[in-house]
CSV table of N, CA and C in Angstrom, one decimal:
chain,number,residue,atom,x,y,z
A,165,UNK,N,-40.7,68.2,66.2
A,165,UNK,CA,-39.8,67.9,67.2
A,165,UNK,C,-38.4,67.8,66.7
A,166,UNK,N,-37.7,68.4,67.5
A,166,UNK,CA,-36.0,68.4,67.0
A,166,UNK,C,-35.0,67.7,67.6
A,167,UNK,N,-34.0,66.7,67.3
A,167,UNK,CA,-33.8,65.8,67.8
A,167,UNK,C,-32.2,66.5,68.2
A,168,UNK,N,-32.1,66.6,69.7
A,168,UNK,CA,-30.4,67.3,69.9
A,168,UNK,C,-29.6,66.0,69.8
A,169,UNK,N,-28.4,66.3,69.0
A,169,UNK,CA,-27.1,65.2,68.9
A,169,UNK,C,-26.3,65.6,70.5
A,170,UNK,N,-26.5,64.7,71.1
A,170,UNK,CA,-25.4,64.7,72.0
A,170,UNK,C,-23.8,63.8,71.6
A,171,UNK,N,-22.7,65.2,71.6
A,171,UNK,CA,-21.5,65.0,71.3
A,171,UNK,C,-20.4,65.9,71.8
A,172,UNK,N,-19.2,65.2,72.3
A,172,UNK,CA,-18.4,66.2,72.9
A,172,UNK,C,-17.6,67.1,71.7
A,173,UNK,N,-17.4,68.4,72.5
A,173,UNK,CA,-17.1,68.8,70.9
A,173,UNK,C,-15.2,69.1,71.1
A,174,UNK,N,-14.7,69.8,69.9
A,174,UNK,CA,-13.4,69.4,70.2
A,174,UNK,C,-12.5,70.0,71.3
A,175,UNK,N,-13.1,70.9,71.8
A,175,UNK,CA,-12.1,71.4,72.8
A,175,UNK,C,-12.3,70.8,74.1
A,176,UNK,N,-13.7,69.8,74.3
A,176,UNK,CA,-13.2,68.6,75.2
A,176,UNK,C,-12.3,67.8,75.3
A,177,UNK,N,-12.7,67.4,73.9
A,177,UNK,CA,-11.9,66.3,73.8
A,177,UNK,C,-10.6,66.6,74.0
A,178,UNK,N,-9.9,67.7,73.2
A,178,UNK,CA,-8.6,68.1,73.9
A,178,UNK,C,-8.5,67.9,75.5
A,179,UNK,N,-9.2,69.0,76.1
A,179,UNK,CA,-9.1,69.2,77.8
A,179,UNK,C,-8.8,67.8,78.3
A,180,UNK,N,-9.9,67.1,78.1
A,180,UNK,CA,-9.5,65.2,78.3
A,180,UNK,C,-8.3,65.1,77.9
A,181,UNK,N,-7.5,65.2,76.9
A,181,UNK,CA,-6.5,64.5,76.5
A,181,UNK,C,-5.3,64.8,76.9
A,182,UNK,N,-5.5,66.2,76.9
A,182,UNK,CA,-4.1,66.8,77.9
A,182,UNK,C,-4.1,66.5,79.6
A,183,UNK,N,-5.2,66.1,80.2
A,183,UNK,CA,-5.7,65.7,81.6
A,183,UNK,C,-4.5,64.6,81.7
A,184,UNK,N,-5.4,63.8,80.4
A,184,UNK,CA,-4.5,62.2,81.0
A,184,UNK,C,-3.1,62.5,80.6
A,185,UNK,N,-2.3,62.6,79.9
A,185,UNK,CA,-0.9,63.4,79.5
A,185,UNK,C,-0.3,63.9,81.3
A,186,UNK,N,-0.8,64.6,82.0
A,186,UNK,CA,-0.5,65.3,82.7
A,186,UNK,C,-0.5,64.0,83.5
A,187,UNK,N,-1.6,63.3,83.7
A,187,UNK,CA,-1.9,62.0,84.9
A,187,UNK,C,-0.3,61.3,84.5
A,188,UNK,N,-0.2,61.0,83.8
A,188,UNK,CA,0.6,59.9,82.4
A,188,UNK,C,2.0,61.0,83.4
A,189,UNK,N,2.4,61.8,82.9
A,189,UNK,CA,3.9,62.5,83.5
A,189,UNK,C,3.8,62.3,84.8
A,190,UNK,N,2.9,62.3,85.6
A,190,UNK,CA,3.1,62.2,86.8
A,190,UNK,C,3.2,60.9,87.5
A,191,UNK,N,2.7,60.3,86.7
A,191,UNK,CA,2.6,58.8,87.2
A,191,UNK,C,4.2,57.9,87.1
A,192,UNK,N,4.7,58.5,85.8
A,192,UNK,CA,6.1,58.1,85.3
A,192,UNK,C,7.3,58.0,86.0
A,193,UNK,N,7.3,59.1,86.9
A,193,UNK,CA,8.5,58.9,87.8
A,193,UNK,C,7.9,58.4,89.1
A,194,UNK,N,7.1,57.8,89.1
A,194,UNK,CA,6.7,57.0,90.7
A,194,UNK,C,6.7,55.8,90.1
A,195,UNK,N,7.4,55.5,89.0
A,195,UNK,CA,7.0,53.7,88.8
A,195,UNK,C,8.4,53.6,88.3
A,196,UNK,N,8.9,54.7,87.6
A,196,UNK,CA,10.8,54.5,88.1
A,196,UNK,C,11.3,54.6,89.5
A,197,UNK,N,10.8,55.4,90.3
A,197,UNK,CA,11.1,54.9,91.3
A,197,UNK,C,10.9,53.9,92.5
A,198,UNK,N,9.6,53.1,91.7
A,198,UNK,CA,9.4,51.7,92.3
A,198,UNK,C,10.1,51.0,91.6
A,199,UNK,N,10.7,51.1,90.3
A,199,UNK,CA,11.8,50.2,89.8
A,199,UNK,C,12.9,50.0,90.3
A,200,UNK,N,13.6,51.2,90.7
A,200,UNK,CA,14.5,51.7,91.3
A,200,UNK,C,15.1,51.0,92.5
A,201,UNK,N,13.8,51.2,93.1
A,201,UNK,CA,13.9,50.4,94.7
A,201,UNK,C,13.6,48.7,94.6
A,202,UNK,N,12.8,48.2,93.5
A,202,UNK,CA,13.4,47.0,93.3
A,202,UNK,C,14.2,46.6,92.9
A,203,UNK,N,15.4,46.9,92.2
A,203,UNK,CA,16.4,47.1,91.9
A,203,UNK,C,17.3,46.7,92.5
A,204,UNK,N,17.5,47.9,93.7
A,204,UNK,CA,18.0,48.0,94.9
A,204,UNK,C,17.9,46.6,95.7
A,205,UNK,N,16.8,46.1,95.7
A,205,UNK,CA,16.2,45.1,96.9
A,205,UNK,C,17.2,43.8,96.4
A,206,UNK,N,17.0,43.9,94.8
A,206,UNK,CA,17.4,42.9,94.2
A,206,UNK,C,19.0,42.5,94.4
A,207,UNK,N,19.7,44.1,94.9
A,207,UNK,CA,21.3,43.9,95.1
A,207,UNK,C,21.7,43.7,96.4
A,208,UNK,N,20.6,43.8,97.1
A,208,UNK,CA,20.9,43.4,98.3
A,208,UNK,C,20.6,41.9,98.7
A,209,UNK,N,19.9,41.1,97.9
A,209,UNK,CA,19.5,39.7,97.7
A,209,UNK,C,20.7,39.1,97.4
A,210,UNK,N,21.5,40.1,96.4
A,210,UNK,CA,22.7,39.2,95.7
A,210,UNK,C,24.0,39.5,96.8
A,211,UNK,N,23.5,40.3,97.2
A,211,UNK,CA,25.2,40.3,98.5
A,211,UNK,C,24.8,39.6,99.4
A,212,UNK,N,23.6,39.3,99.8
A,212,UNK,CA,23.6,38.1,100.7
A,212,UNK,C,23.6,37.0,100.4
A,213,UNK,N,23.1,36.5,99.3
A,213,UNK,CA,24.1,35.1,98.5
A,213,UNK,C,25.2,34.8,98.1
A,214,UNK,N,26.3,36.1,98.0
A,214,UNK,CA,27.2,35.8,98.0
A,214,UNK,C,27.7,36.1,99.4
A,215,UNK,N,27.6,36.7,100.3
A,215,UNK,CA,27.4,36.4,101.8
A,215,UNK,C,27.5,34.9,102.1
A,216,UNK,N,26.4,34.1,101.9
A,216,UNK,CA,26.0,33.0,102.4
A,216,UNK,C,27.1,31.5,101.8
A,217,UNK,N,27.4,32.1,100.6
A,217,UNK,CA,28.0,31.3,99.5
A,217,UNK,C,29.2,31.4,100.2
A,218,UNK,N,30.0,32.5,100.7
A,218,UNK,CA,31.3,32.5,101.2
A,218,UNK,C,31.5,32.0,102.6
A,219,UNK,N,30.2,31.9,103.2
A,219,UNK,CA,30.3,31.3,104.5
A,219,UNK,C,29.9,29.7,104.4
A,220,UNK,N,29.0,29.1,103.5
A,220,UNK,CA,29.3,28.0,103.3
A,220,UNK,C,30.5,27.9,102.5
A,221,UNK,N,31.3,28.1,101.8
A,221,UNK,CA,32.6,27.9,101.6
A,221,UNK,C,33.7,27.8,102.6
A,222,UNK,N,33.4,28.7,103.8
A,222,UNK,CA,34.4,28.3,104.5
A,222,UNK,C,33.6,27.5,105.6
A,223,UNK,N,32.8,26.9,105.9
A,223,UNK,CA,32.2,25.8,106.7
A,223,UNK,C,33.0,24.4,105.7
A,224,UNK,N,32.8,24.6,105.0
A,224,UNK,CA,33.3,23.4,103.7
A,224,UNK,C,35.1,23.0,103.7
A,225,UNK,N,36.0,24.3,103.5
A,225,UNK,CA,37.3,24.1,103.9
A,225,UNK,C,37.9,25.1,105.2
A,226,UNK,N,37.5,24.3,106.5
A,226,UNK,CA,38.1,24.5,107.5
A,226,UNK,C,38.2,26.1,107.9
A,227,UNK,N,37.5,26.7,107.8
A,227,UNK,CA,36.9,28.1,108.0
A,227,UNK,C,38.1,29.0,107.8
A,228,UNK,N,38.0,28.6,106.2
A,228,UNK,CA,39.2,29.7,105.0
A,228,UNK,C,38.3,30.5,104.5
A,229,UNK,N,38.3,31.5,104.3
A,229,UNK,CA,37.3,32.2,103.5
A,229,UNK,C,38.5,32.2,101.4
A,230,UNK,N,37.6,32.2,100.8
A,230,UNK,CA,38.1,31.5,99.3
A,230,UNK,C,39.5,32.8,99.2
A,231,UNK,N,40.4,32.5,98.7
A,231,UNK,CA,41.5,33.4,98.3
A,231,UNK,C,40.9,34.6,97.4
A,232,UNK,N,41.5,35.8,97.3
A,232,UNK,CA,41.0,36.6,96.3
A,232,UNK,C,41.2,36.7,95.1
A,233,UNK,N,42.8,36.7,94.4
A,233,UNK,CA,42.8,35.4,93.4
A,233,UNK,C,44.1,35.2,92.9
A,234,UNK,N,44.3,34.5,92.3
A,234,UNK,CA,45.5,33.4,92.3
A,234,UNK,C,46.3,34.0,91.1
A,235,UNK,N,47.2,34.8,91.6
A,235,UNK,CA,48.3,35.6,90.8
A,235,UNK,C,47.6,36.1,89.6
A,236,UNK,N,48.4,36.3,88.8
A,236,UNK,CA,47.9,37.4,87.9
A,236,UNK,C,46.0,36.2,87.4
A,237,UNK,N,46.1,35.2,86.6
A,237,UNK,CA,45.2,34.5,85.8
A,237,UNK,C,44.4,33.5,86.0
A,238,UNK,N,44.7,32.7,87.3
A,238,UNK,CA,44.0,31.3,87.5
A,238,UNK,C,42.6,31.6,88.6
A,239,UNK,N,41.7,32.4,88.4
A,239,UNK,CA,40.5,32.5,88.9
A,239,UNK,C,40.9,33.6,89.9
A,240,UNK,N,39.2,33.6,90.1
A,240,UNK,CA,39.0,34.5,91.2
A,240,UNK,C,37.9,33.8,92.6
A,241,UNK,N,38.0,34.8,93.8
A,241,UNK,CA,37.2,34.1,94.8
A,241,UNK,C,36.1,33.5,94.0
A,242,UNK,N,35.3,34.4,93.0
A,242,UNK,CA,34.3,34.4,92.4
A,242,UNK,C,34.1,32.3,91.6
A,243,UNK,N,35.2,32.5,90.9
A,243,UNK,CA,35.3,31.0,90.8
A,243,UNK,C,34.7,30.3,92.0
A,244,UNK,N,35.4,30.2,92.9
A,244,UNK,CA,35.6,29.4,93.9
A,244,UNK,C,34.3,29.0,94.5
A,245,UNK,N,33.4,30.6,94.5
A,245,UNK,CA,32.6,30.2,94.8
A,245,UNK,C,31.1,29.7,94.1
A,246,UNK,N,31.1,29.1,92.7
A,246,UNK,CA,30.2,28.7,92.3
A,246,UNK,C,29.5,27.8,92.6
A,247,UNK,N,29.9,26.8,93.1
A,247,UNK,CA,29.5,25.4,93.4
A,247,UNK,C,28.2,25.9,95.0
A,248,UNK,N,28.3,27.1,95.3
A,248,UNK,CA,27.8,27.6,96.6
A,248,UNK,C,26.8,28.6,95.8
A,249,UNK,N,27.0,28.6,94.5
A,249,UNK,CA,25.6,29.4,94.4
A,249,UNK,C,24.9,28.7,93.2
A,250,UNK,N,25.3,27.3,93.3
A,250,UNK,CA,24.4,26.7,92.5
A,250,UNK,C,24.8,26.5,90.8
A,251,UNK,N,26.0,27.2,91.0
A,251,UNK,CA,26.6,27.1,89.3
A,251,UNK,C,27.5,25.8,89.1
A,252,UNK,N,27.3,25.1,89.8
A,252,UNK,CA,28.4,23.7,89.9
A,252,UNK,C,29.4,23.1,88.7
A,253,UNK,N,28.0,23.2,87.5
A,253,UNK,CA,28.9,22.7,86.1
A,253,UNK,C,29.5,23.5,86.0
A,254,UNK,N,29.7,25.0,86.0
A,254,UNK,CA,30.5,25.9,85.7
A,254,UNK,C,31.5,26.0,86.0
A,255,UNK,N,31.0,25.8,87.4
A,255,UNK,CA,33.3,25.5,88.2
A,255,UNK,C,33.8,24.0,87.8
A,256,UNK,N,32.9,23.1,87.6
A,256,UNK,CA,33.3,22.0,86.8
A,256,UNK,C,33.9,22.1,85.4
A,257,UNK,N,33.2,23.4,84.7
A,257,UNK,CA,33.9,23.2,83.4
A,257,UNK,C,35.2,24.1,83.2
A,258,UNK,N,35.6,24.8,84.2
A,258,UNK,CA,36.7,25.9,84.4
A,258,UNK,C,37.8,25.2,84.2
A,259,UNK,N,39.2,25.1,83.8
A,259,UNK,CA,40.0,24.6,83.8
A,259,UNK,C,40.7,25.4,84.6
A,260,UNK,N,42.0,24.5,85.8
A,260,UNK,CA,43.4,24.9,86.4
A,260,UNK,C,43.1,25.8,87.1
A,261,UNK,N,42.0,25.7,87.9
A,261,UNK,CA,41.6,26.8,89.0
A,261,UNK,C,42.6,26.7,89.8
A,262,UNK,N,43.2,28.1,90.2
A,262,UNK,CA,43.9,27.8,91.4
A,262,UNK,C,45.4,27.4,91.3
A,263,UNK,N,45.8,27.6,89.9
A,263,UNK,CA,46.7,26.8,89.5
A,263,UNK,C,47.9,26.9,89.9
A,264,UNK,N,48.5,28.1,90.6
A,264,UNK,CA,49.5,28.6,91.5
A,264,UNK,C,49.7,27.5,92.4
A,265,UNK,N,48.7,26.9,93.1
A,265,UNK,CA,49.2,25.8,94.3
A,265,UNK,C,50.0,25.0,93.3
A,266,UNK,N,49.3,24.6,92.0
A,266,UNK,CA,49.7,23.3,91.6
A,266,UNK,C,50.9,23.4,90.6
A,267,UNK,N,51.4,24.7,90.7
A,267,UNK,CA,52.6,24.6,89.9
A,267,UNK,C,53.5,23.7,89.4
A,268,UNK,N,54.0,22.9,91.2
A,268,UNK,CA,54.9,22.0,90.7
A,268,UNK,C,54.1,20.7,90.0
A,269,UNK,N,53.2,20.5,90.2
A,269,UNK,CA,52.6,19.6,89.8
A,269,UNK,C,51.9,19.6,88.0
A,270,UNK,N,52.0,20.9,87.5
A,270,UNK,CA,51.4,20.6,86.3
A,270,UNK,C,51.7,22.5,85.7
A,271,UNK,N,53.3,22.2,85.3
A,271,UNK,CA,53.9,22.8,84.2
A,271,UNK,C,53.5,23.5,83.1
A,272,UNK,N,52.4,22.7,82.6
A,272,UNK,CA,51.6,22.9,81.2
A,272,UNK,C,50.8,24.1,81.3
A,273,UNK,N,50.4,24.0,82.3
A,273,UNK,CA,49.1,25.1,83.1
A,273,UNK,C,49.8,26.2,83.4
A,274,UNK,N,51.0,26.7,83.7
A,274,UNK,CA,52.1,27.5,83.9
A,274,UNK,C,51.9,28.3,82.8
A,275,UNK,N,52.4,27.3,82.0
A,275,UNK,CA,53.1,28.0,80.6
A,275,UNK,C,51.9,28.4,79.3
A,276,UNK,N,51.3,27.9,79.2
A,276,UNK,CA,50.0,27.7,78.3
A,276,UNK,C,48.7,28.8,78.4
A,277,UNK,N,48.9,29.9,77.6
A,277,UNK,CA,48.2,31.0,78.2
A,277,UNK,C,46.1,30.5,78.0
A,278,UNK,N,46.0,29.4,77.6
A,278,UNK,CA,44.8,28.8,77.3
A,278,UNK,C,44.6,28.4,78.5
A,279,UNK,N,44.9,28.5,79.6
A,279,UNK,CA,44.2,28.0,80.7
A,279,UNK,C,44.3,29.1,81.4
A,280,UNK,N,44.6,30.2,80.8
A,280,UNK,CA,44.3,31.5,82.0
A,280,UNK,C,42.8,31.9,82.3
A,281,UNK,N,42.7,32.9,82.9
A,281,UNK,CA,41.2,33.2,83.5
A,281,UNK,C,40.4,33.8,81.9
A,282,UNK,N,40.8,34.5,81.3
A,282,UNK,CA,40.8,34.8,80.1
A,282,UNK,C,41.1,33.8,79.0
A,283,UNK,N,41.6,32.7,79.3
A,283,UNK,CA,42.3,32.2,78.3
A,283,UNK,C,40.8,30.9,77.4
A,284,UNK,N,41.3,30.4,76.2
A,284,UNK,CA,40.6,29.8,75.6
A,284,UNK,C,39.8,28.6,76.1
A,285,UNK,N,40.6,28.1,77.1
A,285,UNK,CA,39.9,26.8,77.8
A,285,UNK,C,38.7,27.4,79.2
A,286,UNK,N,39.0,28.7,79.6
A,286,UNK,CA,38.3,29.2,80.6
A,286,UNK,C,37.0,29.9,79.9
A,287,UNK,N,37.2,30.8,78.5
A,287,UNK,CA,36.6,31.5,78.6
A,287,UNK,C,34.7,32.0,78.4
A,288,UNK,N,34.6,30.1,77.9
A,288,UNK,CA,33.2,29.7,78.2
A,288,UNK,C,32.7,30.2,79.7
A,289,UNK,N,33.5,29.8,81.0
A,289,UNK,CA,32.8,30.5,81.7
A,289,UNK,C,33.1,31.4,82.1
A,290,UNK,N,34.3,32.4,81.8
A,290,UNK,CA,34.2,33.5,82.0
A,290,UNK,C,33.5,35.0,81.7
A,291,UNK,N,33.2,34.2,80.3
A,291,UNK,CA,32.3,35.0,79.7
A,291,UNK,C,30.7,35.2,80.8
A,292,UNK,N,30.1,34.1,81.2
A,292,UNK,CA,29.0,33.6,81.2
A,292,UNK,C,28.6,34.9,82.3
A,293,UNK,N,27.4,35.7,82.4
A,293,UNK,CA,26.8,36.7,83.2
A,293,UNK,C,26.4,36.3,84.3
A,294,UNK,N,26.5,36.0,85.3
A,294,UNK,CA,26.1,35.7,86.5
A,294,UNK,C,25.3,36.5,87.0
A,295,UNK,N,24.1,36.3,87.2
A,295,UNK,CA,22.9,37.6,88.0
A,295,UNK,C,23.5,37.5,89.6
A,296,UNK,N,23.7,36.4,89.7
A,296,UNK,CA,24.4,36.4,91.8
A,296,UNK,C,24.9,37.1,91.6
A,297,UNK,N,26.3,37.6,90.9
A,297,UNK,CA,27.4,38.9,91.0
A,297,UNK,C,27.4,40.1,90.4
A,298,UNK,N,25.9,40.2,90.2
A,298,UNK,CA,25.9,41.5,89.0
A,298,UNK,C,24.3,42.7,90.0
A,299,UNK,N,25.2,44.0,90.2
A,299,UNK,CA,23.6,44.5,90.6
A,299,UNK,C,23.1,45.1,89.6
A,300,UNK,N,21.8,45.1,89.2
A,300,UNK,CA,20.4,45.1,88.2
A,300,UNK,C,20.8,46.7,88.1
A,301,UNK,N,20.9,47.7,89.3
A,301,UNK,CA,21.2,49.2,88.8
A,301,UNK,C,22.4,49.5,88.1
A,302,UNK,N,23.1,48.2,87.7
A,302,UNK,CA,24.7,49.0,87.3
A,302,UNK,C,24.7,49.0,85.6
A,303,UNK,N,23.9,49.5,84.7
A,303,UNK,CA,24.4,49.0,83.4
A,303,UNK,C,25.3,48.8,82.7
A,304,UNK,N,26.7,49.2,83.6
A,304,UNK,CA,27.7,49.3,82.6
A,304,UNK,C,28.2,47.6,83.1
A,305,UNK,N,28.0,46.8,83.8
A,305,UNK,CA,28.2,46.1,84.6
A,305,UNK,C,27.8,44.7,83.5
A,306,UNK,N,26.6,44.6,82.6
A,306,UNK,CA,25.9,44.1,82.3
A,306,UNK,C,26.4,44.1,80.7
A,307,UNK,N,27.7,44.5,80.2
A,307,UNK,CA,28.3,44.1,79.5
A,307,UNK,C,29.5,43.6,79.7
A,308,UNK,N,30.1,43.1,78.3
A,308,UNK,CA,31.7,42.5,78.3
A,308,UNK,C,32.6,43.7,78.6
A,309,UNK,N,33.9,43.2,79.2
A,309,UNK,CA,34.8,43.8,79.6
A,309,UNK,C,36.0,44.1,78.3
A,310,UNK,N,36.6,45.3,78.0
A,310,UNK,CA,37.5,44.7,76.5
A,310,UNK,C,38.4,44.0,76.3
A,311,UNK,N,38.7,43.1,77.6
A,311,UNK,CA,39.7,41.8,77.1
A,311,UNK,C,38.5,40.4,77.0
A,312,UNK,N,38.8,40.4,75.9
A,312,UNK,CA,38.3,38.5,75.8
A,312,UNK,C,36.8,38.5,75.5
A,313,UNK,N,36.4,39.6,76.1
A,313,UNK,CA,35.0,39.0,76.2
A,313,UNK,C,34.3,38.4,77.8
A,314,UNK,N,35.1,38.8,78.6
A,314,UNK,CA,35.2,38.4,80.3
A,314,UNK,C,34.2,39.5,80.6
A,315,UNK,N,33.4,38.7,81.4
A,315,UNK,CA,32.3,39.5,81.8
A,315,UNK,C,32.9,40.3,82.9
A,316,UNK,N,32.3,41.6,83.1
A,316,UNK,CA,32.3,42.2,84.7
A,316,UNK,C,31.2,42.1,85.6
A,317,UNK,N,31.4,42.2,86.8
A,317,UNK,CA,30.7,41.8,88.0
A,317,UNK,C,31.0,43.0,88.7
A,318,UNK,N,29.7,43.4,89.9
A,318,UNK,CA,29.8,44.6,91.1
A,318,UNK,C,30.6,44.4,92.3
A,319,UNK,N,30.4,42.8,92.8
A,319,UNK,CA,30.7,42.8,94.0
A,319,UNK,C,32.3,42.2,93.8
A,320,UNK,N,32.7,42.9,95.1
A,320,UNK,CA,34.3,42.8,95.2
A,320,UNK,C,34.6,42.6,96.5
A,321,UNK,N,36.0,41.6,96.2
A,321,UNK,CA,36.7,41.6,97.4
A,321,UNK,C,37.6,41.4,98.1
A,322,UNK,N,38.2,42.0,99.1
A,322,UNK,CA,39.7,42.1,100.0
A,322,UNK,C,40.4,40.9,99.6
A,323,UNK,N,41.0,41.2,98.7
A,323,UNK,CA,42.0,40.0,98.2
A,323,UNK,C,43.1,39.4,98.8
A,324,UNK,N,43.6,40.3,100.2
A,324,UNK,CA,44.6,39.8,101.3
A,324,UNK,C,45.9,40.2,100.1
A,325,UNK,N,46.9,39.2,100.8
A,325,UNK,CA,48.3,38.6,100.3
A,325,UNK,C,47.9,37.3,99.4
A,326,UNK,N,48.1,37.4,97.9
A,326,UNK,CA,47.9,36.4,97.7
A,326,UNK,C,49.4,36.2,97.0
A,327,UNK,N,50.3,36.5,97.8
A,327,UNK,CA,51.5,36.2,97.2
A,327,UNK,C,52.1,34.6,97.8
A,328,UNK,N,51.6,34.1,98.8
A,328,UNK,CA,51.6,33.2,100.0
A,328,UNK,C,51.2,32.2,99.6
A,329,UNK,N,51.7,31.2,99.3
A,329,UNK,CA,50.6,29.9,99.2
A,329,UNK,C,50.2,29.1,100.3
A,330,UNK,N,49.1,28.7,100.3
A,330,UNK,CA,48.7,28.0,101.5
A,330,UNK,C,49.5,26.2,101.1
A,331,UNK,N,49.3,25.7,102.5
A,331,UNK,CA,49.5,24.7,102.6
A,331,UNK,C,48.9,23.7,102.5
């Protein structure tokens, strides 16, 4: 009696191997493009928080929507609006937001380039990445900018006249 080895021999094994290879490529761009689209979902999450953030901000001060920003250095809407997206300590640890109103009131802040938006007293949170203002498909977005180390953000906005101070 003769005993047959059952075994695949090599040019199955190949055919299998190239099969899944081929499954494998085709599978690759259908799960970038479910990335893609969460992605997407994910930047539309963040415009509606900062949507929401700007509308509770102006429920908050007398239905102003936040300034766009305050001359060349003392923040942006983006400041203004932290406290509305949950970043609270952050706009707490900001220094001289806004500082244009307070000109007459505090000189130091004028002159002193360490309280600019960029400057040494801000730039703890300037630096800091915000996922609310950042969309997931932008990579270039998701680095520092070449002054300071000041992060960049996607979303933007109609900055008006901010040559005007309010009252």
């Amino acid at each position: 009696m003769s005993r047959l080895k059952q075994a695949f021999t090599f040019v199955e094994v190949l055919v299998v191997i190239a099969i899944v290879g081929v499954l494998v490529a085709l599978l690759l761009p259908a799960v970038q493009v479910a990335r893609e689209s969460a992605r997407r979902s994910h930047c539309h999450n963040n415009l509606k928080q900062v949507v929401l953030a700007m509308h509770n901000y102006a429920d908050t001060h007398k239905a102003v929507f936040p300034v766009g920003e305050y001359g060349c250095c003392w923040g942006t809407w983006q400041v203004a609006l932290l406290p509305y997206i949950d970043q609270q300590n952050l706009f707490e640890q900001y220094r001289y937001f806004g500082s244009v109103q307070n000109a007459t009131n505090n000189n130091y802040a004028q002159t002193d380039p360490s309280t600019r938006y960029g400057g040494m007293l801000n730039i703890a949170v300037t630096k800091t990445h915000l996922k609310n203002f950042t969309c997931p498909s932008d990579a270039r977005s998701n680095t520092s900018s070449f002054r300071s180390g000041v992060t960049q953000h996607n979303y933007v906005a109609n900055h008006g006249n901010t040559s005007q101070l309010r009252q």
